[in-house]
Coordinates of C-alpha atoms in Angstrom, one line a residue:
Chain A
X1 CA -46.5 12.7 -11.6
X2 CA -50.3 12.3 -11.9
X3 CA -52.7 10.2 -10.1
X4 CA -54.1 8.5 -13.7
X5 CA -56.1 5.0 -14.6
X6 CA -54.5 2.0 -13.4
X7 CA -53.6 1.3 -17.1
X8 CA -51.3 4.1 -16.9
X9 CA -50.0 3.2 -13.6
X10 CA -49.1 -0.3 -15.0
X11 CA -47.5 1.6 -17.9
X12 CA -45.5 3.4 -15.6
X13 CA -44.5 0.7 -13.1
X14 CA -43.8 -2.4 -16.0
X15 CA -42.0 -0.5 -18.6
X16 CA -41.4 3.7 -18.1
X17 CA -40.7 3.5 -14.8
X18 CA -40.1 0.3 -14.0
X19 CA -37.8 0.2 -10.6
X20 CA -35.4 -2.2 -11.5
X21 CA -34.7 -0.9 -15.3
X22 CA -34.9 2.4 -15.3
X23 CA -34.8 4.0 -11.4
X24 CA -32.1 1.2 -10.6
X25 CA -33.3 1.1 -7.6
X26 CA -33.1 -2.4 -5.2
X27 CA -30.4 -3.9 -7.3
X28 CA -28.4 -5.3 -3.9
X29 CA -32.1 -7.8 -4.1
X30 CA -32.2 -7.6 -8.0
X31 CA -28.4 -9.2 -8.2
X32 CA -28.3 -11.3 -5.2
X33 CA -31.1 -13.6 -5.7
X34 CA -31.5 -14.0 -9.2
X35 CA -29.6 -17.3 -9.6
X36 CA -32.9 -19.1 -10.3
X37 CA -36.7 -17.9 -12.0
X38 CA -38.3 -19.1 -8.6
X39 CA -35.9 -17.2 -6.5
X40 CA -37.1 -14.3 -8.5
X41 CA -40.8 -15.2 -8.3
X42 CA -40.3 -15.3 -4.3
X43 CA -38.7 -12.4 -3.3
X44 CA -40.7 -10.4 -6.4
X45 CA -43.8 -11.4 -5.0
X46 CA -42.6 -10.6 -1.5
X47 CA -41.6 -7.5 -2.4
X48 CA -45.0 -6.8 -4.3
X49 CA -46.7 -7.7 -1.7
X50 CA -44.5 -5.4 1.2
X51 CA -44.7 -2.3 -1.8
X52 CA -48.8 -3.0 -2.2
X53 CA -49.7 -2.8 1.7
X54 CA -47.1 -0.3 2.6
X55 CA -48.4 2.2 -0.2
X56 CA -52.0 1.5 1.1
X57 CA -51.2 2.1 4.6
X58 CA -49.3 5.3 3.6
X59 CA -51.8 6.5 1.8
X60 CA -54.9 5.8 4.3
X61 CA -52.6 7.5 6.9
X62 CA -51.5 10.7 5.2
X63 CA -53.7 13.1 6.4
X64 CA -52.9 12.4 10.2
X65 CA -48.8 12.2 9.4
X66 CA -46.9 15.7 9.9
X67 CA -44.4 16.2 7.4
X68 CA -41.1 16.1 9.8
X69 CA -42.0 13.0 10.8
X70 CA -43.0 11.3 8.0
X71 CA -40.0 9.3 7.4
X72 CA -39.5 7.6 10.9
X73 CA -42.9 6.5 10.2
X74 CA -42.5 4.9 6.8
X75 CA -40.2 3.1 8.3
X76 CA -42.0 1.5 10.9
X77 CA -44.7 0.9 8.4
X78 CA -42.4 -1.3 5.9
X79 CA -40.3 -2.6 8.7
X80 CA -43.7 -4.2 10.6
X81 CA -44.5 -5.3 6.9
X82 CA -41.5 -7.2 6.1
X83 CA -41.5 -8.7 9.8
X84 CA -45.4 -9.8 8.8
X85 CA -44.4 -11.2 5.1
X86 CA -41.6 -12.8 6.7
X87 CA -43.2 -14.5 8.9
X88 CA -45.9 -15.8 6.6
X89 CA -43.2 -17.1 4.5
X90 CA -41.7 -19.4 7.1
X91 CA -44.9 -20.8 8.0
X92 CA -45.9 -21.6 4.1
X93 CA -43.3 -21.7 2.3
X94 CA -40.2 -22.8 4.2
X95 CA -37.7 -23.7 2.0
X96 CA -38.3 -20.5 -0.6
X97 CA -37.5 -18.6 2.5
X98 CA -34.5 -20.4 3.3
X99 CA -33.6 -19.9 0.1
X100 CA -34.2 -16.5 -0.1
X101 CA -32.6 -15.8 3.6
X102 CA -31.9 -13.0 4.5
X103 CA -33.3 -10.9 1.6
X104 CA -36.4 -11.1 2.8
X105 CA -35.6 -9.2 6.1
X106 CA -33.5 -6.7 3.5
X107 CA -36.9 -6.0 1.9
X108 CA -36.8 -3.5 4.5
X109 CA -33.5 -2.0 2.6
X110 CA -35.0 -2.0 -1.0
X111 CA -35.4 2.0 -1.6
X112 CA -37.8 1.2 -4.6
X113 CA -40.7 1.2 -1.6
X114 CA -39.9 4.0 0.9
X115 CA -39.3 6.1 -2.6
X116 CA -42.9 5.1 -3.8
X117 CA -44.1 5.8 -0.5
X118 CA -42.7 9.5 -0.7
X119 CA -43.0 9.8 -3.7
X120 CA -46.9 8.8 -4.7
X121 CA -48.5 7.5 -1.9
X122 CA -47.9 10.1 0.4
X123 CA -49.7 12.2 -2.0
X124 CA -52.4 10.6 -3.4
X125 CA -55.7 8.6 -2.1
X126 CA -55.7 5.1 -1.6
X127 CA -56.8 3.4 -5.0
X128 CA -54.3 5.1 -6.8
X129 CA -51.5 4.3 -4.1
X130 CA -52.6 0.6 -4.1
X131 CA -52.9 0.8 -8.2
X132 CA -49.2 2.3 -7.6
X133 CA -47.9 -0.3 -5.5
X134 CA -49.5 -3.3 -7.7
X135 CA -47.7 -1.5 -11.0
X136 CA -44.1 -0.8 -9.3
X137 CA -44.1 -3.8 -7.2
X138 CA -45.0 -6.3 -10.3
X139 CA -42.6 -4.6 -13.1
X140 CA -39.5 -4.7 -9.9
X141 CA -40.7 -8.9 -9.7
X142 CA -41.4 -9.4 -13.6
X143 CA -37.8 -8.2 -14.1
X144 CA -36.6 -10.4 -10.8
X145 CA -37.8 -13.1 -12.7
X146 CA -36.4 -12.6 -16.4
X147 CA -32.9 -12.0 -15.1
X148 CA -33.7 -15.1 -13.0
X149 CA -34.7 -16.7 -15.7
X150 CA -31.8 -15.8 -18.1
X151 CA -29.3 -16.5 -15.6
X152 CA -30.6 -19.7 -14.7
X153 CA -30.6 -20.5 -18.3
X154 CA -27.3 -19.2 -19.5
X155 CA -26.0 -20.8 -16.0
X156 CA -27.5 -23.9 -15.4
X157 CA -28.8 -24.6 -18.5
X158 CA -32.0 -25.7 -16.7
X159 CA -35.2 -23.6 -15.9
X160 CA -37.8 -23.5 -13.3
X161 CA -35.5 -25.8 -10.9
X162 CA -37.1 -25.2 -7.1
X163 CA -40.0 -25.3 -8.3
X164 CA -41.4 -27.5 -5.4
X165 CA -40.2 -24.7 -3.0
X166 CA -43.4 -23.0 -4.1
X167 CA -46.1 -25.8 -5.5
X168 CA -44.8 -28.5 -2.3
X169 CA -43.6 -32.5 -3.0
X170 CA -40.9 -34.2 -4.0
X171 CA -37.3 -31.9 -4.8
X172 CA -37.5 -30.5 -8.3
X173 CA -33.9 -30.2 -10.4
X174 CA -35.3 -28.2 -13.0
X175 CA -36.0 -29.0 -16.6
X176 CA -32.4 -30.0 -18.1
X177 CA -31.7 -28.2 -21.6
X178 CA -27.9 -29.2 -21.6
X179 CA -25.5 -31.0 -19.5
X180 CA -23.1 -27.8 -18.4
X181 CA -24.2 -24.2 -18.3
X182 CA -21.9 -20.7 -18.6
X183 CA -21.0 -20.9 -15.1
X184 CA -20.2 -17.1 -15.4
X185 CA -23.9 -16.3 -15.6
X186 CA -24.2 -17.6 -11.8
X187 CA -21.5 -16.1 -10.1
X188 CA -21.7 -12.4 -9.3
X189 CA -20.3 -10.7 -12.2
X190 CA -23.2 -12.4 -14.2
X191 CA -25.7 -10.2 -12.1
X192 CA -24.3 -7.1 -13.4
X193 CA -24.1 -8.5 -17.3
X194 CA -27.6 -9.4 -17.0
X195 CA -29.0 -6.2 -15.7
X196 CA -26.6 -4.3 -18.2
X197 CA -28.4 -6.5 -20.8
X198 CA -31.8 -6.1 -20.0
X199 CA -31.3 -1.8 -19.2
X200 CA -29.5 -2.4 -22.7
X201 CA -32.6 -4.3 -24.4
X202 CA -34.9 -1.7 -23.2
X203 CA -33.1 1.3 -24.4
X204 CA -32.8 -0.2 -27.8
X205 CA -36.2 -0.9 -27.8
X206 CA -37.2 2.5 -26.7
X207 CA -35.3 4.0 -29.2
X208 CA -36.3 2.1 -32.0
X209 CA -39.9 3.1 -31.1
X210 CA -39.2 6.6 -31.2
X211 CA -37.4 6.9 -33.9
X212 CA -40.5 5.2 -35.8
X213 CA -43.1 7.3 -34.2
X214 CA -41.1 10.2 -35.6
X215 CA -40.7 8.7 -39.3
X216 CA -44.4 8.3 -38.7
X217 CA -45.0 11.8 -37.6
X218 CA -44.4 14.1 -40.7
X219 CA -46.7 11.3 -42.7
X220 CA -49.2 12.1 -40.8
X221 CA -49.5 15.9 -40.5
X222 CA -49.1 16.4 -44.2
X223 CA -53.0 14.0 -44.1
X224 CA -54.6 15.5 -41.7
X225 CA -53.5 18.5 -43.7
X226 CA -52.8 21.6 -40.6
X227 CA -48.8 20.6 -40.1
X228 CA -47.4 23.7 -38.4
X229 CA -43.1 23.5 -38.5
Chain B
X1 CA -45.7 26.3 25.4
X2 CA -46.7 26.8 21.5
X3 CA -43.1 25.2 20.4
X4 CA -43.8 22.0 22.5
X5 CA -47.3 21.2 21.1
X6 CA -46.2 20.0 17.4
X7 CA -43.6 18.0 19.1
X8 CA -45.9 16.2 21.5
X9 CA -48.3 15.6 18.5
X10 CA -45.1 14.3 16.7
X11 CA -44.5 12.4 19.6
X12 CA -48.1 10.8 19.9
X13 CA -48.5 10.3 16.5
X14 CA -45.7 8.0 16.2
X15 CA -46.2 6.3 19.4
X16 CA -49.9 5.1 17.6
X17 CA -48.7 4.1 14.8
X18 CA -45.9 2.0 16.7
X19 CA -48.8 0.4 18.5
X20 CA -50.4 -0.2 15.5
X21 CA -47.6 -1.5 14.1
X22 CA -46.7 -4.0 17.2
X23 CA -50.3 -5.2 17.2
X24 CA -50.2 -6.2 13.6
X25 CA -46.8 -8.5 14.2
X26 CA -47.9 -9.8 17.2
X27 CA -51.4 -11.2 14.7
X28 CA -49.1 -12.3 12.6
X29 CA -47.0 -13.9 15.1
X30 CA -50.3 -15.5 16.8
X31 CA -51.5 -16.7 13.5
X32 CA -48.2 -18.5 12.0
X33 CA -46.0 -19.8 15.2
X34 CA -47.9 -23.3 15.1
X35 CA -47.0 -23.6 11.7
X36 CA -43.4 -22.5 12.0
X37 CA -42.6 -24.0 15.0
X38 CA -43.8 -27.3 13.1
X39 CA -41.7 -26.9 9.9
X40 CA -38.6 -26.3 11.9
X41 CA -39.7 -29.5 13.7
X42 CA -39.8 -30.9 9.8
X43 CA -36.9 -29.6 8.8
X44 CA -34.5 -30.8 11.6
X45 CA -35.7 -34.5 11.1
X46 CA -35.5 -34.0 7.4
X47 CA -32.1 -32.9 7.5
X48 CA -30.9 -35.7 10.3
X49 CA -32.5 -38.6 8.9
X50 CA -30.0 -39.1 5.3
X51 CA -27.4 -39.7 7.3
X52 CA -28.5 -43.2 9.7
X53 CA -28.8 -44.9 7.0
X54 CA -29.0 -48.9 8.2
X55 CA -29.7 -47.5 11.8
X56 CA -31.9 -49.4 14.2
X57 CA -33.5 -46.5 16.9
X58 CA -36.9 -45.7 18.1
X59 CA -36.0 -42.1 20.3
X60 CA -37.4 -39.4 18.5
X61 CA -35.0 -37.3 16.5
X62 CA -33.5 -34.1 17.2
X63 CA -34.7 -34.7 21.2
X64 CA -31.7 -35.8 22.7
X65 CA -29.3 -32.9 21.4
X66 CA -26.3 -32.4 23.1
X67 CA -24.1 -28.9 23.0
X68 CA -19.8 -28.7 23.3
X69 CA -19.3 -25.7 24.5
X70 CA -15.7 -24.4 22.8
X71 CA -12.7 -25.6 23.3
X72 CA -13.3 -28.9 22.5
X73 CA -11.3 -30.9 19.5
X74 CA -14.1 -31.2 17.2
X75 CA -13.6 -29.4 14.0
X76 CA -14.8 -26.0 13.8
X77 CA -14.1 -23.1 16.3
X78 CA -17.8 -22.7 18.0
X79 CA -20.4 -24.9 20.1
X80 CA -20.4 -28.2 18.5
X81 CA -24.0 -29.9 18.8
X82 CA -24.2 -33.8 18.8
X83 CA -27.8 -35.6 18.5
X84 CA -28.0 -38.8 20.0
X85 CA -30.5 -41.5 18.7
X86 CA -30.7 -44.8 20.8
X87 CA -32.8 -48.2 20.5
X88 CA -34.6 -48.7 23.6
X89 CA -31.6 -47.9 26.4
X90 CA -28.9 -48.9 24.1
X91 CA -26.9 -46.1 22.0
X92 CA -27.2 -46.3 18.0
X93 CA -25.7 -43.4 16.7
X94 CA -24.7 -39.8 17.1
X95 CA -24.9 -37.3 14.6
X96 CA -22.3 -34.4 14.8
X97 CA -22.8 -30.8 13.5
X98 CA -19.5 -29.7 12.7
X99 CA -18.1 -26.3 11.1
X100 CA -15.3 -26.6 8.4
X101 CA -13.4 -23.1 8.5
X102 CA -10.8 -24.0 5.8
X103 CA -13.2 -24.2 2.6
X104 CA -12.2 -22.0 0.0
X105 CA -14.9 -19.5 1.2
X106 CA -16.6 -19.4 4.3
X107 CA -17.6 -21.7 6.6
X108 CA -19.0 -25.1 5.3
X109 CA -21.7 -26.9 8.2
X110 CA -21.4 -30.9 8.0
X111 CA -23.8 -33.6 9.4
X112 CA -22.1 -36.5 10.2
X113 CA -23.5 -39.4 11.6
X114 CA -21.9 -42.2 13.3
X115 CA -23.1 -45.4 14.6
X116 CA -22.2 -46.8 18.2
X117 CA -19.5 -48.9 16.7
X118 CA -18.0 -46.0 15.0
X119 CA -18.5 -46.5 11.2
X120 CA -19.9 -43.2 9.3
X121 CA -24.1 -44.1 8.3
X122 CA -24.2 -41.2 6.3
X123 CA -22.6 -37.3 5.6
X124 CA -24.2 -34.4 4.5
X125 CA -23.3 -30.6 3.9
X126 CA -25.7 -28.6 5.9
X127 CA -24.6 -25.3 4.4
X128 CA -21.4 -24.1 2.3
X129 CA -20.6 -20.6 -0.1
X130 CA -18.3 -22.9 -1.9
X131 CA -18.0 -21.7 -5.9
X132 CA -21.0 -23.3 -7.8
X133 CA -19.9 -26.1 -10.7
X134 CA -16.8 -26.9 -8.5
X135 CA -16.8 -27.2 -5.0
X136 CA -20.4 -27.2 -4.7
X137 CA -19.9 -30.9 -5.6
X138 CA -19.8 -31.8 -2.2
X139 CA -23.9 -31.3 -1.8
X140 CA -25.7 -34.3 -2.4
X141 CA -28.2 -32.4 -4.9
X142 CA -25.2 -31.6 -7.3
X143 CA -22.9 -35.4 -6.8
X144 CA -22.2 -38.1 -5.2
X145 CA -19.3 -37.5 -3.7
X146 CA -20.5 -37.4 -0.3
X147 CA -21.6 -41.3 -0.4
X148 CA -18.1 -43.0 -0.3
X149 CA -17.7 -41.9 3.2
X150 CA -20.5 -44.3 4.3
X151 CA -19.0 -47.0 6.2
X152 CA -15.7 -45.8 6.8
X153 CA -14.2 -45.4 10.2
X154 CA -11.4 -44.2 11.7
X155 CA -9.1 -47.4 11.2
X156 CA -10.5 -47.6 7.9
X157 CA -8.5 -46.2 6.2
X158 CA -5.8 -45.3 8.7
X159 CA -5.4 -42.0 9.6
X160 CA -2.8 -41.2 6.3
X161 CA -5.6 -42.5 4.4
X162 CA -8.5 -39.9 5.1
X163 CA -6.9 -37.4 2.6
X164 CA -7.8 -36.8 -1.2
X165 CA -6.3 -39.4 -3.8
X166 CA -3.8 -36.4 -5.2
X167 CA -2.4 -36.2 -1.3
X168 CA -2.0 -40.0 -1.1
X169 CA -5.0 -40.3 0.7
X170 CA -8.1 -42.9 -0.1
X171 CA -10.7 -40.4 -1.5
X172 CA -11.9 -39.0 -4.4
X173 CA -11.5 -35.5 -5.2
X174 CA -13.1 -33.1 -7.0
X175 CA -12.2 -31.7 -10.2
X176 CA -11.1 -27.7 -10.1
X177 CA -11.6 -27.9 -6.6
X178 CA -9.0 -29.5 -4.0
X179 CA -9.2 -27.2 -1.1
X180 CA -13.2 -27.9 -0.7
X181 CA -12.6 -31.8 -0.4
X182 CA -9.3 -31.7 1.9
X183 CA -11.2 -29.7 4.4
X184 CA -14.6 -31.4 4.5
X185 CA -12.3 -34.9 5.0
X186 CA -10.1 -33.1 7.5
X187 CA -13.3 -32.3 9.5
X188 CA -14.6 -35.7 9.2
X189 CA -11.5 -37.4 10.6
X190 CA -11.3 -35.0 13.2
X191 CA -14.7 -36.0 14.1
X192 CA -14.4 -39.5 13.9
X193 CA -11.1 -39.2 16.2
X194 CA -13.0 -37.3 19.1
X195 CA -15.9 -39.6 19.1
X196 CA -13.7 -42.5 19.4
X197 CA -11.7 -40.9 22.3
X198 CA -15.5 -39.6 23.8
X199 CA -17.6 -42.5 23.1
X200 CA -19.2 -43.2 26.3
X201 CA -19.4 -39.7 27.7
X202 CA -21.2 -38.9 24.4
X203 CA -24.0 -41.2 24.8
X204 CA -24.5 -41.0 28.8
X205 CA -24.3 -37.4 29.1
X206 CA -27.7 -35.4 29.9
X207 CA -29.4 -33.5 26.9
X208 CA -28.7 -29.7 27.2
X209 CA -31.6 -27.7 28.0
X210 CA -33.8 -25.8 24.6
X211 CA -32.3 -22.2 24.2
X212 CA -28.9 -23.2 24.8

């Protein structure tokens, strides 16, 4: 994996490697809390935010870590992190981290970060880590949030409800679409469709690309005239 | 000699970074505890306050909290807290925070106040797992169902009577869901029964200590 332009990095982190759709990784996060697109927003920012400093600080400290003991010290690193986000999420926004609960503290658990860490960050210098961290940590919350969003949809029937758990005031119920949702979309099993469906949507949409790049590609050799097999 | 040197560099290196680590919490810490401390200060009068509805009182809420250590006969199988609210040196109402353990999943937390002459000012689920679209009913934020408890004490209706309508009882239930209602009543009869039988004890016994 190269270093590259942040444009590439956000390439990498929204679509061609994007944690959630393609690694898989953090899916006990990715299903449990995407009842609702603001319980997405919340713990995808969180996690942004825990993936962004913890890939800076790896980075900045990679020439002084020895490589046996690299891991214990990732660790610590992301665990002091989540303690930090956590705490700043109680005192600012109380009731998205009650919400939330415990998967906050399981940011800690979500291998999408200590993989980035090992992966990039302990390798490369701190723009690119940070670039890195931005890319991976926004494509694992944009995808928090559209399977939020779907679910809240298909479920409730209703989108954006919670929405004073972020902005403060009075309770918000969410914008009403219909009186009764798929209640399936809600309950557990509608996690895993809804993943399946957007790994699904991607693949299709991959494929469909490819295959027209490659109708493209003979069309284009035989102009610029030098096609070789 | 050579063999110990990476280890003690191993050794220091983490210990730093530990430090560094501590001392960024500890900012943290520093910088939000006013804040949190406050909002759970928020919270707990938030959450107290639906439930003395029509209540006269001018103690502060959440102040005079009172623990049960187990066994005792109030619903639930761990510490039971009680907050007492009074109007000058007179008692108004307590407010029970009581554990249902026979919801259809998991334990579901109630908030039940009662007034000094024993009629219910209010009820409210503090926490439940119970399935969404049927049992959830029993939160305020998805029915009403919760409201025709206000009032109602325990010789009204008579013990038979606090049951669900399909168990010849007095109360509504809740479509798809049965087991959610009976044990949310259950618990509220049970704690209507002890603070009948504890009335005075409730109200003149000390407030336990914070971290109890």
């Amino acid at each position: 994996m190269t270093s590259g332009g942040l444009i590439e990095r956000l390439q990498h982190g929204l679509w061609r490697d994007n944690p959630g759709l393609v690694q898989l990784l953090g899916l006990c996060p990715l299903l449990a809390v995407t009842t609702t697109l603001v319980n997405g927003l919340g713990l995808g920012v969180a996690t942004l935010m825990v993936l962004t400093l913890s890939n800076g600080l790896v980075s900045a400290t990679r020439r002084w870590i020895q490589q046996e003991i690299r891991i214990p010290i990732y660790v610590l690193i992301i665990a002091s992190l989540v303690t930090c986000i956590e705490l700043i999420f109680k005192a600012w926004f109380p009731s998205l981290d009650r919400s939330l609960g415990i998967f906050i503290p399981l940011i800690v658990t979500n291998c999408a970060i200590v993989a980035r860490a090992e992966v990039f960050a302990s390798r490369n210098a701190i723009g690119a880590s940070l670039a890195d961290g931005i890319s991976m940590g926004s494509g694992f919350a944009l995808l928090l949030m559209a399977i939020g969003a779907f679910r809240e949809l298909v479920g409730h029937a209703s989108i954006l409800s919670g929405l004073d758990m972020i902005t403060g005031g009075e309770p918000f119920n969410g914008l009403a679409l219909a009186d009764n949702g798929l209640l399936l979309a809600i309950l557990p099993p509608g996690a895993f469709f809804s993943l399946a469906l957007a790994v699904a949507a991607k693949n299709v949409l991959d494929r469909k690309r490819l295959a027209s790049r490659k109708a493209d590609m003979p069309r284009r050799m035989h102009q610029s005239g030098n096609a070789q097999t | 000699m050579s063999a110990e040197r990476p280890i003690l560099r191993s050794g220091a290196t983490l210990a730093l970074i530990a430090a560094l680590c501590t001392a960024l919490i500890a900012a943290t810490f520093q910088v939000t505890a006013e804040r949190i401390a406050a909002n759970e200060k928020a919270l707990l009068e938030q959450s107290l306050l639906p439930v003395l509805d029509g209540v006269f009182y001018d103690s502060a809420l959440g102040d005079s909290r009172l623990v049960i250590p187990p066994p005792h006969a109030l619903p639930g199988n761990d510490a039971a807290v009680i907050y007492r609210v009074y109007a000058g040196q007179q008692a108004a109402a307590a407010l029970f925070a009581v554990t249902a353990r026979d919801g259809f999943s998991g334990a579901i937390r109630i908030l039940v106040g009662v007034d000094v002459a024993g009629k219910v000012t209010g009820i409210r689920i503090l926490e439940h797992r119970e399935t969404p679209g049927l049992g959830d009913k029993i939160d305020v934020t998805r029915s009403n169902w919760v409201y025709q408890f206000d009032g109602r004490s325990i010789g009204d209706p008579v013990f038979s009577g606090w049951a669900i309508r399909g168990d010849g009882g007095e109360f509504d239930q809740l479509t798809g869901a049965s087991v959610t209602p009976r044990a949310v009543i259950k618990a509220m009869r049970d704690t209507l029964i002890y603070f009948d039988a504890h009335r005075a004890e409730i109200f003149s016994l000390p407030a336990t200590e914070e971290g109890q």
